[in-house]
Amino acid sequence: MGKRVRYRCVDCGFEVAFTTGGAGSAYHEETEKLEKEFRDETLRGKYGPLLRRIAMADDDGELYYDCSDAVFQCLDCRRMRVHRRRRIVNLEPSRRQYGLDINVRQKCPDCGSGFFGEVIPRSRPVCPKCGDGSMKLVEEDKK
């Protein structure tokens, strides 16, 4: 079950569309593989001693290592792309919300900048073409 989003620049009219959340067993197998690698890297301390201690204290397996894909944008080069999250969450069952939600900072695959983050739904990313206008969400479909 995928999701398609399309953005349009309010200044120059540039449009870009992305599909996230692939369907089928290949997408799910790749996601599970990445989540296991992410958990192992966290346990080895790749993301720092604090996250390592949190991961090591998870005796009951309550943490979820989220490597699903989403739309990301680099704040330096302005490129937008579908990229895999690196997020650790746990659900508080009594409140049906996340009690812990940690997004691990990633580098832009295009320019190497550390200012690369997920585009939050309904936010207004900067236009990658003109660099001045903001991108408005003009389409959002669940496939």
XYZ file of N, CA, C and O in Angstrom:
572
model
N 0.846 -1.181 0.000
C 0.000 0.000 0.000
C 0.881 1.230 0.000
O 1.558 1.502 0.976
N 0.935 1.919 -1.090
C 1.762 3.104 -1.203
C 0.964 4.383 -1.027
O -0.258 4.381 -0.931
N 1.695 5.467 -1.023
C 1.085 6.784 -0.888
C 1.772 7.711 -1.882
O 2.997 7.755 -1.958
N 0.984 8.433 -2.652
C 1.526 9.367 -3.638
C 1.244 10.788 -3.156
O 0.134 11.113 -2.767
N 2.296 11.613 -3.217
C 2.149 13.031 -2.895
C 2.736 13.854 -4.035
O 3.690 13.434 -4.683
N 2.144 15.018 -4.272
C 2.630 15.918 -5.311
C 2.664 17.330 -4.732
O 1.711 17.771 -4.093
N 3.791 18.006 -4.951
C 3.991 19.364 -4.472
C 4.145 20.308 -5.656
O 4.701 19.928 -6.684
N 3.679 21.566 -5.499
C 3.846 22.606 -6.511
C 4.367 23.869 -5.828
O 3.864 24.269 -4.775
N 5.355 24.509 -6.460
C 5.910 25.757 -5.937
C 4.903 26.884 -6.149
O 4.395 27.060 -7.268
N 4.639 27.640 -5.112
C 3.682 28.747 -5.222
C 4.261 29.921 -6.007
O 3.503 30.768 -6.491
N 5.589 29.983 -6.177
C 6.217 31.090 -6.920
C 6.450 30.745 -8.394
O 6.020 31.474 -9.277
N 7.156 29.643 -8.667
C 7.555 29.351 -10.053
C 6.718 28.261 -10.725
O 6.854 28.030 -11.920
N 5.875 27.556 -9.982
C 5.012 26.526 -10.563
C 5.661 25.162 -10.735
O 5.023 24.216 -11.214
N 6.924 25.004 -10.357
C 7.617 23.711 -10.454
C 6.837 22.660 -9.671
O 6.361 22.919 -8.568
N 6.684 21.470 -10.249
C 5.980 20.380 -9.582
C 6.880 19.165 -9.457
O 7.704 18.895 -10.321
N 6.667 18.425 -8.378
C 7.396 17.193 -8.143
C 6.466 16.231 -7.408
O 5.663 16.650 -6.576
N 6.545 14.946 -7.779
C 5.683 13.928 -7.157
C 6.533 12.778 -6.649
O 7.591 12.467 -7.211
N 6.062 12.157 -5.579
C 6.762 11.029 -4.959
C 5.757 9.963 -4.561
O 4.628 10.276 -4.204
N 6.203 8.718 -4.603
C 5.410 7.608 -4.079
C 6.223 6.952 -2.977
O 7.386 6.603 -3.176
N 5.611 6.814 -1.808
C 6.281 6.191 -0.662
C 5.494 4.960 -0.233
O 4.348 4.768 -0.623
N 6.136 4.150 0.603
C 5.453 2.988 1.165
C 5.142 1.939 0.131
O 3.999 1.586 -0.095
N 6.165 1.456 -0.517
C 6.001 0.457 -1.566
C 5.141 -0.727 -1.139
O 4.923 -0.971 0.033
N 4.670 -1.429 -2.122
C 3.820 -2.588 -1.860
C 4.570 -3.866 -2.237
O 5.580 -3.831 -2.919
N 4.074 -4.961 -1.776
C 4.632 -6.244 -2.158
C 5.674 -6.757 -1.187
O 6.162 -6.040 -0.316
N 6.004 -8.024 -1.379
C 6.915 -8.681 -0.450
C 8.339 -8.146 -0.542
O 9.048 -8.093 0.456
N 8.786 -7.709 -1.714
C 10.155 -7.207 -1.855
C 10.364 -5.960 -1.001
O 11.386 -5.831 -0.325
N 9.400 -5.027 -1.022
C 9.508 -3.813 -0.202
C 9.538 -4.183 1.279
O 10.367 -3.680 2.040
N 8.661 -5.071 1.687
C 8.586 -5.444 3.103
C 9.822 -6.217 3.562
O 10.312 -6.013 4.673
N 10.355 -7.075 2.705
C 11.580 -7.799 3.046
C 12.761 -6.837 3.188
O 13.554 -6.962 4.123
N 12.876 -5.875 2.275
C 13.951 -4.891 2.339
C 13.820 -4.040 3.607
O 14.812 -3.751 4.278
N 12.587 -3.655 3.937
C 12.347 -2.858 5.141
C 12.744 -3.635 6.394
O 13.429 -3.096 7.267
N 12.357 -4.894 6.478
C 12.725 -5.728 7.639
C 14.240 -5.880 7.744
O 14.794 -5.816 8.841
N 14.906 -6.071 6.609
C 16.371 -6.192 6.603
C 17.015 -4.899 7.118
O 17.916 -4.931 7.963
N 16.553 -3.753 6.622
C 17.099 -2.467 7.059
C 16.828 -2.213 8.541
O 17.678 -1.660 9.249
N 15.661 -2.602 9.015
C 15.329 -2.414 10.433
C 16.230 -3.260 11.324
O 16.681 -2.801 12.371
N 16.535 -4.484 10.905
C 17.450 -5.321 11.677
C 18.854 -4.721 11.681
O 19.512 -4.650 12.722
N 19.328 -4.260 10.512
C 20.649 -3.611 10.433
C 20.700 -2.362 11.310
O 21.694 -2.125 12.003
N 19.632 -1.574 11.288
C 19.557 -0.356 12.093
C 19.627 -0.696 13.577
O 20.364 -0.066 14.346
N 18.901 -1.738 13.995
C 18.935 -2.173 15.396
C 20.344 -2.625 15.778
O 20.875 -2.232 16.823
N 20.966 -3.428 14.923
C 22.321 -3.916 15.197
C 23.334 -2.764 15.272
O 24.199 -2.746 16.146
N 23.218 -1.800 14.359
C 24.113 -0.628 14.388
C 23.922 0.170 15.677
O 24.889 0.659 16.258
N 22.669 0.293 16.107
C 22.380 1.022 17.347
C 22.992 0.304 18.538
O 23.607 0.935 19.405
N 22.859 -1.011 18.579
C 23.438 -1.797 19.673
C 24.968 -1.729 19.682
O 25.587 -1.813 20.741
N 25.585 -1.571 18.517
C 27.038 -1.441 18.435
C 27.524 -0.034 18.770
O 28.721 0.206 18.849
N 26.594 0.914 18.910
C 26.970 2.270 19.287
C 27.201 3.232 18.142
O 27.725 4.318 18.347
N 26.795 2.869 16.927
C 27.016 3.738 15.772
C 26.350 5.111 15.942
O 26.856 6.106 15.451
N 25.235 5.161 16.650
C 24.482 6.406 16.796
C 24.683 7.045 18.171
O 23.897 7.887 18.589
N 25.737 6.632 18.846
C 26.085 7.251 20.120
C 25.756 6.389 21.327
O 24.962 5.447 21.249
N 26.375 6.726 22.456
C 26.215 5.901 23.657
C 24.810 5.958 24.263
O 24.357 4.960 24.829
N 24.109 7.055 24.135
C 22.769 7.143 24.706
C 21.803 6.198 24.004
O 21.101 5.418 24.661
N 21.796 6.222 22.677
C 20.917 5.306 21.950
C 21.327 3.857 22.160
O 20.475 2.967 22.221
N 22.621 3.616 22.301
C 23.090 2.260 22.573
C 22.540 1.760 23.913
O 22.043 0.642 24.012
N 22.586 2.607 24.933
C 22.053 2.213 26.247
C 20.539 1.983 26.195
O 20.032 1.048 26.810
N 19.842 2.829 25.462
C 18.387 2.637 25.324
C 18.101 1.304 24.645
O 17.243 0.540 25.090
N 18.831 0.997 23.571
C 18.626 -0.263 22.851
C 18.971 -1.466 23.721
O 18.267 -2.481 23.715
N 20.051 -1.368 24.491
C 20.471 -2.484 25.342
C 19.481 -2.728 26.482
O 19.343 -3.854 26.950
N 18.764 -1.692 26.902
C 17.807 -1.834 28.000
C 16.464 -2.396 27.530
O 15.586 -2.664 28.351
N 16.315 -2.621 26.252
C 15.045 -3.101 25.688
C 14.949 -4.623 25.763
O 14.950 -5.314 24.748
N 14.828 -5.140 26.970
C 14.758 -6.593 27.167
C 13.455 -7.199 26.644
O 13.422 -8.359 26.236
N 12.381 -6.420 26.663
C 11.073 -6.950 26.282
C 10.742 -6.737 24.806
O 9.648 -7.072 24.366
N 11.651 -6.158 24.054
C 11.411 -5.930 22.635
C 10.315 -4.913 22.357
O 9.561 -5.057 21.397
N 10.237 -3.880 23.182
C 9.190 -2.870 23.028
C 9.550 -1.783 22.018
O 8.689 -1.020 21.610
N 10.815 -1.691 21.641
C 11.226 -0.668 20.691
C 11.015 -1.148 19.256
O 11.205 -2.319 18.937
N 10.620 -0.214 18.411
C 10.431 -0.502 17.003
C 11.426 0.355 16.219
O 11.479 1.568 16.397
N 12.204 -0.270 15.363
C 13.199 0.400 14.543
C 12.576 0.643 13.167
O 12.465 -0.277 12.366
N 12.141 1.864 12.925
C 11.385 2.221 11.730
C 12.324 2.638 10.602
O 13.043 3.628 10.718
N 12.305 1.872 9.509
C 13.085 2.211 8.313
C 12.176 2.302 7.089
O 12.605 2.047 5.961
N 10.928 2.671 7.310
C 10.025 2.873 6.183
C 10.479 4.111 5.412
O 11.303 4.882 5.886
N 9.941 4.293 4.220
C 10.394 5.443 3.449
C 9.446 6.623 3.578
O 8.288 6.488 3.941
N 9.990 7.803 3.299
C 9.250 9.060 3.383
C 9.936 10.071 2.472
O 11.035 9.837 1.986
N 9.284 11.194 2.266
C 9.885 12.277 1.487
C 10.802 13.084 2.407
O 10.404 13.482 3.495
N 12.036 13.289 1.958
C 13.037 14.061 2.694
C 13.475 15.249 1.840
O 13.377 15.201 0.608
N 13.993 16.296 2.501
C 14.591 17.420 1.781
C 15.861 17.851 2.493
O 15.919 17.906 3.716
N 16.868 18.187 1.692
C 18.110 18.756 2.215
C 17.945 20.271 2.275
O 17.509 20.889 1.295
N 18.274 20.863 3.394
C 18.145 22.310 3.526
C 19.305 23.063 2.880
O 19.227 24.278 2.701
N 20.374 22.353 2.493
C 21.496 22.999 1.804
C 21.313 22.978 0.280
O 21.258 24.017 -0.353
N 21.211 21.781 -0.302
C 21.086 21.699 -1.764
C 19.629 21.765 -2.233
O 19.374 21.862 -3.422
N 18.671 21.674 -1.313
C 17.230 21.802 -1.557
C 16.605 20.618 -2.291
O 15.417 20.639 -2.598
N 17.391 19.593 -2.586
C 16.828 18.437 -3.293
C 15.840 17.702 -2.404
O 16.039 17.585 -1.200
N 14.786 17.206 -3.050
C 13.787 16.382 -2.367
C 13.883 14.981 -2.949
O 14.143 14.822 -4.141
N 13.667 13.973 -2.112
C 13.759 12.587 -2.564
C 13.045 11.680 -1.575
O 12.838 12.035 -0.422
N 12.715 10.482 -2.030
C 12.219 9.439 -1.135
C 13.440 8.785 -0.513
O 14.396 8.437 -1.212
N 13.421 8.667 0.798
C 14.567 8.129 1.530
C 14.045 7.322 2.715
O 12.934 7.541 3.187
N 14.868 6.417 3.222
C 14.477 5.589 4.364
C 14.698 6.314 5.686
O 15.741 6.917 5.913
N 13.699 6.236 6.554
C 13.820 6.809 7.899
C 14.814 6.003 8.719
O 15.074 4.834 8.446
N 15.314 6.619 9.762
C 16.054 5.948 10.827
C 15.431 6.488 12.110
O 15.796 7.542 12.605
N 14.433 5.760 12.597
C 13.610 6.249 13.692
C 13.379 5.115 14.684
O 13.120 3.988 14.290
N 13.483 5.441 15.982
C 13.218 4.457 17.040
C 12.008 4.943 17.816
O 11.987 6.082 18.294
N 10.999 4.078 17.932
C 9.774 4.445 18.651
C 9.340 3.308 19.555
O 9.706 2.151 19.357
N 8.565 3.659 20.567
C 7.827 2.644 21.313
C 6.453 3.207 21.609
O 6.268 4.398 21.818
N 5.477 2.338 21.576
C 4.095 2.741 21.760
C 3.695 2.550 23.211
O 3.966 1.504 23.803
N 3.091 3.572 23.785
C 2.534 3.450 25.129
C 1.114 2.918 24.969
O 0.208 3.658 24.572
N 0.897 1.627 25.266
C -0.403 1.011 24.985
C -1.573 1.693 25.689
O -2.650 1.806 25.128
N -1.362 2.169 26.902
C -2.469 2.755 27.636
C -2.936 4.070 27.014
O -4.096 4.437 27.126
N -2.017 4.776 26.335
C -2.377 6.075 25.759
C -2.432 6.042 24.233
O -2.761 7.036 23.614
N -2.094 4.897 23.633
C -2.110 4.720 22.185
C -1.347 5.831 21.460
O -1.784 6.372 20.453
N -0.220 6.194 22.019
C 0.657 7.173 21.381
C 2.097 6.794 21.657
O 2.365 5.944 22.487
N 3.008 7.434 20.935
C 4.416 7.122 21.122
C 4.942 7.756 22.398
O 4.794 8.941 22.622
N 5.577 6.929 23.240
C 6.214 7.429 24.442
C 7.641 7.846 24.158
O 8.198 8.702 24.815
N 8.234 7.232 23.135
C 9.599 7.534 22.726
C 9.585 7.648 21.210
O 9.029 6.790 20.524
N 10.158 8.702 20.683
C 10.195 8.901 19.233
C 11.494 9.628 18.904
O 11.608 10.834 19.095
N 12.491 8.870 18.437
C 13.816 9.413 18.151
C 14.108 9.276 16.665
O 14.082 8.170 16.127
N 14.375 10.394 16.012
C 14.793 10.396 14.617
C 16.303 10.583 14.580
O 16.817 11.575 15.090
N 16.999 9.647 13.986
C 18.450 9.723 13.880
C 18.802 10.620 12.696
O 18.267 10.456 11.596
N 19.684 11.587 12.930
C 20.093 12.512 11.872
C 20.848 11.754 10.790
O 21.720 10.943 11.068
N 20.502 12.053 9.548
C 21.148 11.436 8.399
C 21.760 12.518 7.516
O 21.366 13.672 7.577
N 22.695 12.108 6.677
C 23.326 13.036 5.739
C 22.645 12.940 4.382
O 22.187 11.883 3.979
N 22.639 14.067 3.692
C 22.065 14.119 2.349
C 22.892 13.234 1.412
O 24.109 13.402 1.325
N 22.250 12.298 0.705
C 22.989 11.453 -0.234
C 23.544 12.226 -1.427
O 24.454 11.764 -2.097
N 23.002 13.416 -1.700
C 23.442 14.191 -2.859
C 24.619 15.108 -2.551
O 25.574 15.174 -3.312
N 24.559 15.847 -1.426
C 25.622 16.830 -1.146
C 26.382 16.548 0.152
O 27.378 17.207 0.430
N 25.922 15.599 0.954
C 26.615 15.235 2.191
C 26.291 16.107 3.382
O 26.830 15.907 4.469
N 25.401 17.064 3.226
C 25.029 17.953 4.326
C 24.301 17.188 5.429
O 23.571 16.230 5.174
N 24.467 17.644 6.649
C 23.753 17.059 7.781
C 22.379 17.665 7.988
O 21.664 17.292 8.909
N 21.996 18.610 7.135
C 20.685 19.258 7.247
C 19.708 18.593 6.294
O 19.170 19.216 5.377
N 19.473 17.330 6.516
C 18.644 16.481 5.661
C 17.569 15.876 6.542
O 17.874 15.147 7.482
N 16.319 16.206 6.292
C 15.272 15.710 7.173
C 13.974 15.412 6.450
O 13.756 15.822 5.299
N 13.121 14.714 7.151
C 11.833 14.306 6.614
C 10.921 15.519 6.444
O 10.852 16.397 7.292
N 10.228 15.545 5.311
C 9.216 16.580 5.070
C 7.967 16.163 5.826
O 7.377 15.126 5.548
N 7.598 16.956 6.783
C 6.436 16.647 7.618
C 5.175 16.936 6.813
O 5.078 17.969 6.145
N 4.187 16.020 6.856
C 2.953 16.247 6.102
C 2.366 17.624 6.404
O 2.370 18.083 7.530
N 1.905 18.251 5.366
C 1.287 19.579 5.419
C 2.286 20.711 5.662
O 1.902 21.845 5.860
N 3.595 20.390 5.682
C 4.593 21.451 5.802
C 4.822 22.057 4.422
O 4.301 21.578 3.428
N 5.615 23.079 4.352
C 5.900 23.764 3.103
C 7.395 23.732 2.813
O 8.121 24.650 3.193
N 7.894 22.666 2.155
C 9.325 22.626 1.827
C 9.691 23.742 0.850
O 8.833 24.284 0.161
N 10.972 24.067 0.787
C 11.480 25.094 -0.117
C 11.573 24.501 -1.524
O 11.981 23.359 -1.706
N 11.247 25.286 -2.513
C 11.289 24.814 -3.898
C 12.720 24.461 -4.293
O 13.624 25.289 -4.187
N 12.949 23.222 -4.778
C 14.292 22.828 -5.192
C 14.746 23.508 -6.485
O 15.932 23.586 -6.759
N 13.809 24.036 -7.270
C 14.176 24.662 -8.546
C 14.525 26.146 -8.376
O 15.614 26.570 -8.726
N 13.599 26.943 -7.826
C 13.863 28.393 -7.730
C 14.516 28.780 -6.404
O 15.145 29.818 -6.305
N 14.368 27.926 -5.372
C 14.995 28.191 -4.082
C 14.338 29.283 -3.261
O 14.736 29.538 -2.134
N 13.331 29.937 -3.824
C 12.662 31.026 -3.115
C 11.270 30.646 -2.624
O 10.885 30.958 -1.506
N 10.515 30.008 -3.484
C 9.120 29.701 -3.158
C 8.972 28.501 -2.258
O 9.886 27.697 -2.078
N 7.793 28.391 -1.688
C 7.505 27.216 -0.871
C 6.626 26.269 -1.683
O 5.845 26.682 -2.535
N 6.806 24.993 -1.410
C 6.078 23.949 -2.114
C 4.780 23.648 -1.368
O 4.804 23.379 -0.169
N 3.684 23.703 -2.092
C 2.378 23.416 -1.504
C 1.962 22.009 -1.898
O 2.103 21.606 -3.058
N 1.445 21.246 -0.940
C 0.933 19.911 -1.213
C -0.340 20.050 -2.042
O -1.298 20.664 -1.586
N -0.338 19.504 -3.256
C -1.502 19.640 -4.131
C -2.195 18.312 -4.402
O -3.281 18.291 -4.967
N -1.567 17.210 -4.003
C -2.194 15.903 -4.200
C -1.670 14.965 -3.136
O -0.476 14.950 -2.829
N -2.575 14.158 -2.589
C -2.191 13.135 -1.624
C -3.148 11.979 -1.778
O -4.328 12.086 -1.472
N -2.642 10.886 -2.351
C -3.452 9.696 -2.593
C -2.838 8.497 -1.934
O -1.634 8.302 -1.989
N -3.688 7.683 -1.341
C -3.230 6.383 -0.848
C -3.538 5.377 -1.924
O -4.657 5.288 -2.404
N -2.503 4.660 -2.336
C -2.655 3.679 -3.428
C -3.222 2.392 -2.899
O -2.939 1.943 -1.863
